[in-house]
Coordinates of C-alpha atoms in Angstrom, one line a residue:
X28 CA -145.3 35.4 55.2
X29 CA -142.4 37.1 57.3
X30 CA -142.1 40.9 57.2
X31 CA -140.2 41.7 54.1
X32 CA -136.6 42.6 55.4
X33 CA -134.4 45.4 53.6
X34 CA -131.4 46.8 54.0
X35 CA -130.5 50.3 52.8
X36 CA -126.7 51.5 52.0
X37 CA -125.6 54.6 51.4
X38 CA -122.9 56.8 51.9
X39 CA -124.4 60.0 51.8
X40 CA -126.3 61.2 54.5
X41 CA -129.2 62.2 52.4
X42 CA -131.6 59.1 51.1
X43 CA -133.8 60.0 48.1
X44 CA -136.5 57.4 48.9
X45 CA -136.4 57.3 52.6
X46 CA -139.6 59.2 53.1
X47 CA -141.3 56.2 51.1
X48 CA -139.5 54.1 53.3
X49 CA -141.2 55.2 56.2
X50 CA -144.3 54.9 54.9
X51 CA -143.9 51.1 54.1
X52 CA -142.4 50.5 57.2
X53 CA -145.9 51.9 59.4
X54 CA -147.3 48.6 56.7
X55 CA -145.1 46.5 58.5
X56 CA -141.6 46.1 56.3
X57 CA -138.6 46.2 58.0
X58 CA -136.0 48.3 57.4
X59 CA -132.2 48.8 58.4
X60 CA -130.1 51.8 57.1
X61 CA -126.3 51.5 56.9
X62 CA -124.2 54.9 56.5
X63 CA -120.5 54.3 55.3
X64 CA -119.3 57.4 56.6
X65 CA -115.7 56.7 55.9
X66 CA -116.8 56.7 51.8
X67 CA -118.3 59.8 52.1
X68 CA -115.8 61.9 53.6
X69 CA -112.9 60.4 51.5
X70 CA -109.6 60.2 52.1
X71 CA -106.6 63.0 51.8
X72 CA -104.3 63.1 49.0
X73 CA -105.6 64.1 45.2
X74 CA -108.5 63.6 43.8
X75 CA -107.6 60.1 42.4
X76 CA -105.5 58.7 45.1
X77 CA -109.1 59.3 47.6
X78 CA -110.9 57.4 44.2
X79 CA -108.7 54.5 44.6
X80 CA -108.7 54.5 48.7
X81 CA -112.7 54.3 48.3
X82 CA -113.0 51.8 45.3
X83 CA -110.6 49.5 47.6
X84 CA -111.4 49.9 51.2
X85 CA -111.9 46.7 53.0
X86 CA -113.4 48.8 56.3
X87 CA -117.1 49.3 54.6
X88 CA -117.1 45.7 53.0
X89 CA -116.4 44.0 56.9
X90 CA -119.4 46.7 58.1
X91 CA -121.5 45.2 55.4
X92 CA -120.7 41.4 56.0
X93 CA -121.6 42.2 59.9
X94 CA -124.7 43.8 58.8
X95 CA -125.9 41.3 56.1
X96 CA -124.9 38.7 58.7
X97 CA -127.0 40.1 61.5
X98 CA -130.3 41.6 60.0
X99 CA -130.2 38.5 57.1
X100 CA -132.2 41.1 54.7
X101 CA -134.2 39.9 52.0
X102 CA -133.2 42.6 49.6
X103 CA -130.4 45.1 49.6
X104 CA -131.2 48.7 48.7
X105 CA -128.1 50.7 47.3
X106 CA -128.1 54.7 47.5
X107 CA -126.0 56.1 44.3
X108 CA -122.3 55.6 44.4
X109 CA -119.5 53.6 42.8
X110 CA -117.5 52.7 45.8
X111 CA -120.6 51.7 48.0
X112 CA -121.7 49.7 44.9
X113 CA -118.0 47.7 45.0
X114 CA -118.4 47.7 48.7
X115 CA -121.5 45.8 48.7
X116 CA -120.5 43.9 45.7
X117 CA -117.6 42.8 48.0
X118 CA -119.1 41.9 50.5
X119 CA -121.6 40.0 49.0
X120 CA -119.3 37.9 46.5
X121 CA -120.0 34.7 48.0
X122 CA -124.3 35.3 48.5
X123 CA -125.7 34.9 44.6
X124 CA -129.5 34.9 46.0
X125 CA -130.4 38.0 47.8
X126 CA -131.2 40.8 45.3
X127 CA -129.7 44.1 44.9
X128 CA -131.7 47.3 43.6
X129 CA -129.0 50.1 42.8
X130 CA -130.9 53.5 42.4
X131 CA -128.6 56.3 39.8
X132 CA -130.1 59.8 40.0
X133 CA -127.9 61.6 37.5
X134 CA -129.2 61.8 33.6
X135 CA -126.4 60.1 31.3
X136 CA -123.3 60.1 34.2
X137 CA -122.3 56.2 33.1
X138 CA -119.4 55.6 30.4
X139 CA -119.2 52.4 29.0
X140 CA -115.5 52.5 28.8
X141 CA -115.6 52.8 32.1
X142 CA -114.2 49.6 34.0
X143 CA -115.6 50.6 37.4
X144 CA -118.8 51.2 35.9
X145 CA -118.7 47.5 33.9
X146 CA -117.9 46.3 37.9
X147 CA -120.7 48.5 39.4
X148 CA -123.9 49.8 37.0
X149 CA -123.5 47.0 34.4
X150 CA -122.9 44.8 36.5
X151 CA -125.7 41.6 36.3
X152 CA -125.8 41.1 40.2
X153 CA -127.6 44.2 40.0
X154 CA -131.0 43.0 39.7
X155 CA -132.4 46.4 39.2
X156 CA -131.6 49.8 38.8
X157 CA -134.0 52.6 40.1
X158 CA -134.1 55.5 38.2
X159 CA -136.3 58.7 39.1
X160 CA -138.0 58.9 35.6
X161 CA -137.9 57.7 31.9
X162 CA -135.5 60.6 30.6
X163 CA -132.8 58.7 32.6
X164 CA -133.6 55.6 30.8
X165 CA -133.8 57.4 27.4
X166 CA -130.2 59.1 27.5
X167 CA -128.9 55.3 28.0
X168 CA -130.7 53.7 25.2
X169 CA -129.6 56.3 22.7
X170 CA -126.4 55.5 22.9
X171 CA -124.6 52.8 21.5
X172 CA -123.9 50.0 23.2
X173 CA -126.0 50.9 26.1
X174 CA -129.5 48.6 25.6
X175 CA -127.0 45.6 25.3
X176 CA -125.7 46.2 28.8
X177 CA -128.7 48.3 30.6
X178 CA -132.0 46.8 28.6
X179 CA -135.4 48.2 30.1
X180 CA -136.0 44.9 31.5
X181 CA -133.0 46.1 34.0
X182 CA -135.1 49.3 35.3
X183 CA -137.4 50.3 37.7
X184 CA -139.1 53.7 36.9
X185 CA -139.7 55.6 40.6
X186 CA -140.2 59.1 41.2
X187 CA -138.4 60.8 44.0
X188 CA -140.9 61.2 46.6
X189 CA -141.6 64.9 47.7
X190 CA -143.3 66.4 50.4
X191 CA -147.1 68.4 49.7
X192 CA -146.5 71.1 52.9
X193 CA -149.9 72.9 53.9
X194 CA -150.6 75.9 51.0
X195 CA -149.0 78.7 51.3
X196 CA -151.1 82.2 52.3
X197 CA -151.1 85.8 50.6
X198 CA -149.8 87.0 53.6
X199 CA -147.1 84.5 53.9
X200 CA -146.0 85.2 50.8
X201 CA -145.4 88.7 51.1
X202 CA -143.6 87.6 54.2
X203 CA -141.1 85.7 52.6
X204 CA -140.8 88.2 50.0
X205 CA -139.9 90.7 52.4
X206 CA -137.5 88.2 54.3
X207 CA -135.5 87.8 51.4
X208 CA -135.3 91.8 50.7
X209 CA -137.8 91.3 47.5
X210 CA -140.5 93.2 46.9
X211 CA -144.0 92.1 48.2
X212 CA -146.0 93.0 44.9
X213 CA -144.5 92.5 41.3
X214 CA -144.5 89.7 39.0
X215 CA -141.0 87.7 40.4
X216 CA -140.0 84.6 38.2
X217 CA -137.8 81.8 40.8
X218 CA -135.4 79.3 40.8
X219 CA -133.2 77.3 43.1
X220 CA -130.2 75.7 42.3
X221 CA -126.3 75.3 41.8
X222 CA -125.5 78.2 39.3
X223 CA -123.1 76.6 37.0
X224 CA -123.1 76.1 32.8
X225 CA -125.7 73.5 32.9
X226 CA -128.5 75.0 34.3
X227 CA -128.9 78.0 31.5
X228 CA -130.0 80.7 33.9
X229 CA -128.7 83.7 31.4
X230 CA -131.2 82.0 29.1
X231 CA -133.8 83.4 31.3
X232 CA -132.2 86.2 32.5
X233 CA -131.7 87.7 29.3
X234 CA -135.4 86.8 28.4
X235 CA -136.9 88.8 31.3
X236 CA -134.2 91.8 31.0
X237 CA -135.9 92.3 27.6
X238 CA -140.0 92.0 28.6
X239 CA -142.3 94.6 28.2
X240 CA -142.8 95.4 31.6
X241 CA -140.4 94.8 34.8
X242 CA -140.3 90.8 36.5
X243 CA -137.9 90.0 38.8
X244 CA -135.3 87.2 38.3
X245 CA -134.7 85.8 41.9
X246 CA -132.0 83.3 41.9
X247 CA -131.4 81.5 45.1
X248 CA -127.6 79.1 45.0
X249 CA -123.9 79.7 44.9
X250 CA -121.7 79.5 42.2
X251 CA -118.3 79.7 40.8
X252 CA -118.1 83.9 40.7
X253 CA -117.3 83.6 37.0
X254 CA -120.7 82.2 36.4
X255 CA -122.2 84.5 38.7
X256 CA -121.1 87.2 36.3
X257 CA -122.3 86.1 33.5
X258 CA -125.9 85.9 35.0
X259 CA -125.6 89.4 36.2
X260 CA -124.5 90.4 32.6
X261 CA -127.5 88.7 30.7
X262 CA -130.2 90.3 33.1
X263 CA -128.7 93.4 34.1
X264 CA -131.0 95.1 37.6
X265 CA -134.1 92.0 36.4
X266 CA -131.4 89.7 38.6
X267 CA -131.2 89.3 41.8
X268 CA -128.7 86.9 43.1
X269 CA -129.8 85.8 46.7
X270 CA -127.1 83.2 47.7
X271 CA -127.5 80.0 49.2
X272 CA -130.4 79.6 51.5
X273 CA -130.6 76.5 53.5
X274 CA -133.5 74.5 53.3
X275 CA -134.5 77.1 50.4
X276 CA -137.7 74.9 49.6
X277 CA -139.5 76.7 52.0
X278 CA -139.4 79.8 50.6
X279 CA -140.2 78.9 46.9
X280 CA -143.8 79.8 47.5
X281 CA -142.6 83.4 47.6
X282 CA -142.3 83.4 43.3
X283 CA -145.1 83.3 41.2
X284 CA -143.3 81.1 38.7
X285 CA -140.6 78.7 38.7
X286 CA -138.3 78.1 35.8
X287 CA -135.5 75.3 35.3
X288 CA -134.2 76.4 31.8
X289 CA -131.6 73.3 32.0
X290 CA -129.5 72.6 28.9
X291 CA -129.3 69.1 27.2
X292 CA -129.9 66.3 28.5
X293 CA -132.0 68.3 31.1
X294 CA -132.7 67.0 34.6
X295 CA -132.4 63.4 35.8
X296 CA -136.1 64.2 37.8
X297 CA -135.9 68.2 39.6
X298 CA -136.2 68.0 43.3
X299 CA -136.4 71.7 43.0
X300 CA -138.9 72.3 40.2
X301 CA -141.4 69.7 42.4
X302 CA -140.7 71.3 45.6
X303 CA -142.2 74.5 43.9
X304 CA -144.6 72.8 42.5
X305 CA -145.9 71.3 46.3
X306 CA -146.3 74.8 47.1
X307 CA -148.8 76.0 44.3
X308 CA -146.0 77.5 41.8
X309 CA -146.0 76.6 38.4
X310 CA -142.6 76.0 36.3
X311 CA -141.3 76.3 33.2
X312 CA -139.3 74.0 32.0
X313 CA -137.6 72.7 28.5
X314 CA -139.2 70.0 26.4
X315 CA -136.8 67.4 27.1
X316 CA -135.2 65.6 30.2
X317 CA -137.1 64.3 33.5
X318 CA -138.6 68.0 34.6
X319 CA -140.9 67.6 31.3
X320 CA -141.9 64.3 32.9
X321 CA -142.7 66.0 36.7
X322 CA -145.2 68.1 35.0
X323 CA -148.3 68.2 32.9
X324 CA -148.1 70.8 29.8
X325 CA -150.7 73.5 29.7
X326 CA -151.8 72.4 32.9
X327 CA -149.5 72.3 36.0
X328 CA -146.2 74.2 33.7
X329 CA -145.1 74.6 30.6
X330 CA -142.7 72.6 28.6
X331 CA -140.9 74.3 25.9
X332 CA -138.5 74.5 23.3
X333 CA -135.0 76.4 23.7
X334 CA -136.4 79.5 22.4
X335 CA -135.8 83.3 23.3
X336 CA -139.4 83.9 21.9
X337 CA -141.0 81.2 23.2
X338 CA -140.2 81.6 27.1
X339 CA -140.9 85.2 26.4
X340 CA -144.3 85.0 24.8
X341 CA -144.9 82.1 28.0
X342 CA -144.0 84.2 30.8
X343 CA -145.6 87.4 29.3
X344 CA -148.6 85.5 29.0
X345 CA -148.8 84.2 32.8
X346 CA -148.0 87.4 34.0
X347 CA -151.0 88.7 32.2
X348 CA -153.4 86.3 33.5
X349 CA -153.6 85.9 37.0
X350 CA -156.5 83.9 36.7
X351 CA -154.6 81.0 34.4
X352 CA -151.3 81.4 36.6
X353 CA -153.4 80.5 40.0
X354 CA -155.4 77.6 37.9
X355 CA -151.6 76.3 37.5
X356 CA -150.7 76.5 40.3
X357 CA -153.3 74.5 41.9
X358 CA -152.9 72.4 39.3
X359 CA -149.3 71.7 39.6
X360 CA -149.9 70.9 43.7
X361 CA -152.5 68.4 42.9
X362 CA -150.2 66.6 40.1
X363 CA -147.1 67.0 42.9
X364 CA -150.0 65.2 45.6
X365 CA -151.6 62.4 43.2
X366 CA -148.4 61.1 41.5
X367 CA -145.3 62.2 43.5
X368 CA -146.1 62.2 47.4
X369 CA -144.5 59.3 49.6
X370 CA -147.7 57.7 50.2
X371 CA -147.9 57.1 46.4
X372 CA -144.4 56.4 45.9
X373 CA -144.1 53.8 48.4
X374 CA -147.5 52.3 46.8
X375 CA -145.3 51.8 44.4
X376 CA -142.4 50.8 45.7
X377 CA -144.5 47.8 47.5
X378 CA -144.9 45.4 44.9
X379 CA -141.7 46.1 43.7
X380 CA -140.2 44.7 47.0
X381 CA -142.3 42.2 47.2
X382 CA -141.8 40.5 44.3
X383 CA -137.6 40.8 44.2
X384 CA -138.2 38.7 47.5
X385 CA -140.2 36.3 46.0
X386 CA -138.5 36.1 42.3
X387 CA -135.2 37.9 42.9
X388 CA -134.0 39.3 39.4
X389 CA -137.5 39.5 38.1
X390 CA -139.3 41.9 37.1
X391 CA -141.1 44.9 38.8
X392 CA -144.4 44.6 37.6
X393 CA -146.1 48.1 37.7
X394 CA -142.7 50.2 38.0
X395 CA -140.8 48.0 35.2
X396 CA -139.4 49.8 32.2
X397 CA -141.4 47.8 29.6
X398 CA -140.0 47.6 25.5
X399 CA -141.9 49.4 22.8
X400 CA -141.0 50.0 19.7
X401 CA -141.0 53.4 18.2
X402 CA -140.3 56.9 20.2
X403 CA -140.2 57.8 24.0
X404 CA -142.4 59.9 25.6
X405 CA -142.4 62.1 28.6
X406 CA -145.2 61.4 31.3
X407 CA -146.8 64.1 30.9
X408 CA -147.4 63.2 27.1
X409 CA -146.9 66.6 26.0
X410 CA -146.5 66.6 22.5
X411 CA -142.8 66.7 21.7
X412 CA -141.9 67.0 25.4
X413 CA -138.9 64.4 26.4
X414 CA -138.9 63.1 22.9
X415 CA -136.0 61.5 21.7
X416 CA -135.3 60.0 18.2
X417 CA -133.1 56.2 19.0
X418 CA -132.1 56.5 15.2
X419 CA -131.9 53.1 13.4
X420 CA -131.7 51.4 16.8
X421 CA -135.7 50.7 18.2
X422 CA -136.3 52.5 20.9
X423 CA -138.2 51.1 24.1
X424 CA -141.4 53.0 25.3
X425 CA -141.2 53.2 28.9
X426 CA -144.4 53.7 31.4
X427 CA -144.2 55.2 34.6
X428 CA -147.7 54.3 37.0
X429 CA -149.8 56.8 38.2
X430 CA -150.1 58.8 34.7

């Protein structure tokens, strides 16, 4: 059989699977990546008027005809994104046979009285849609009118690969620490991200303003100054805002716990949260949405409810037992190794490939989202972690490999 033949789109500059990608093309797959620029920077005018110039452009759909034309791929690969979606859509109106995987990375984000999403993410020339774990999947099917128009058959479970960088030293640590104007010993609790509503960082910071003893609260993003304040009134001198820090993930190793205290529906997967993970640091995360999934509870992180009490009594406890917190950690870089590197992803990924050439539209074998009855559960089969309750609709159980 020929080399399996796929073409990427995106028009972002950043490509969630791509190191996978490279790992399956060293097996011999073929890939070629097309970046429509002239969607991502938009268009002047307002907000809507650059929508409309993107949903209708006819320059990406010529650029994809040329493509598909030359390279003759055996499946298309779409990066998120409405107006690459139409784009490709466009472009491929009058080719019914090669498949088209569509990956959405964003936890709910789709609204069925949408009519660009109807023409896009429900659309059945979509053969599949890649999501980064089962929480995505679980905020569709609990709501009406979504398993009629995204069933499980529909979706691919696939982690977001991430990198396992060589473990971090004591004395690295303290480096970092010192880099970023924190001190080298102390108990310091992390986390990286866009400071907005969402994430709940005052949850925490008002948790460790009020501990018995003194942890730091190092926040590393930028946000909207009104949110900013509000972080520095829930944790008072425990916070310490440090700004936006390009590629950040490097210095996660510097905290001796990482917490993502994200509000309903959670994360879609947590780049961040894993990243720290890679690097021996244990997180703390809620009991529902895709972070719960990432890790193991009691063993790599915790997964909790959204209680003052119960972070408290969590982070008290980790701070008090060095022994258990370095167990974690280790813990949490072998979980981040065996289930999330690219190596494993692109295992994967494979037979997934492989058998949209063969059967386009069929299923994904080992990554398909399979129907159960009853409730769904995280990965990490914590009890009551990513749990949600479909109400008199059945719910579908959905699996994701490698747990």
């Amino acid at each position: 059989m020929d080399a399996c033949r796929i073409l990427t789109i995106t028009s972002s500059s950043w490509r969630a699977y791509n190191p996978a990608q490279l790992v399956l093309e060293s097996s011999g797959f073929v890939f070629e990546h097309l970046f429509l620029e002239e969607l991502s920077s938009g268009t002047r005018g307002r907000f809507g008027s650059r929508k409309l110039a993107a949903y209708t452009s006819k320059e990406p759909v010529m650029r994809i005809r040329e493509t598909v034309d030359r390279f003759r791929p055996d499946i298309i690969h779409l990066s998120p994104g409405r107006a690459s979606t139409l784009a490709t859509l466009r472009a491929m109106a009058g080719n019914r046979k090669t498949p088209i995987l569509l990956e959405h990375g964003a936890i709910d984000g789709l609204n069925i009285l949408n009519p660009i999403d109807h023409a896009t993410f429900f659309n059945r020339r979509i053969a599949k849609l890649i999501v980064p774990t089962r929480a995505v999947v679980n905020s569709w099917l609990r709501r009406p009118g979504f398993q009629r128009l995204i069933g499980p058959d529909r979706c691919a479970v696939l982690p977001i690969p991430v990198e396992v960088p060589e473990p971090i030293s004591q004395k690295r640590k303290q480096a970092i620490r010192r880099e970023l104007g924190l001190p080298e010993s102390g108990f310091i609790v992390g986390t990286v991200c866009t400071v907005r509503a969402i994430k709940n960082l005052p949850f925490v910071a008002e948790v460790i303003s009020k501990m018995p003893f003194s942890p730091l609260f190092a926040v590393v993003g930028s946000g909207k100054e009104s949110e900013l304040g509000q972080l520095r009134e829930a944790g008072g001198q425990s916070v310490r805002l440090l700004g936006r820090i390009p590629d950040a993930w490097k210095m996660m190793g510097a905290f001796d716990l990482f917490v993502t205290p994200t509000r309903l529906p959670g994360e879609s997967f947590g780049i961040a949260p894993a990243e720290a993970m890679s690097q021996g640091v244990p997180v703390l995360t809620m009991n529902f949405g895709g972070t719960a999934e990432i890790i193991e509870h009691g063993v790599s992180g915790l997964a909790l409810p959204m209680d003052h009490t119960a972070w408290a009594l969590a982070i008290l406890d980790l701070a008090q037992d060095a022994q258990r917190l370095d167990a974690m950690g280790e813990a949490a870089r072998e979980r981040i190794s065996r289930h999330f590197s690219a190596k494993v992803v692109a295992r994967d990924l494979q037979p997934a490939f492989q058998r949209q050439r063969l059967e386009p539209g069929a299923g994904d074998g080992g990554i398909q989202a399979q129907s159960r009855g009853g409730v769904i559960e995280a990965a990490g089969r914590q009890r009551g972690a990513g749990r949600v309750h479909a109400g008199r609709q059945p719910a579908p159980q959905i699996y994701l490999p490698g747990n």
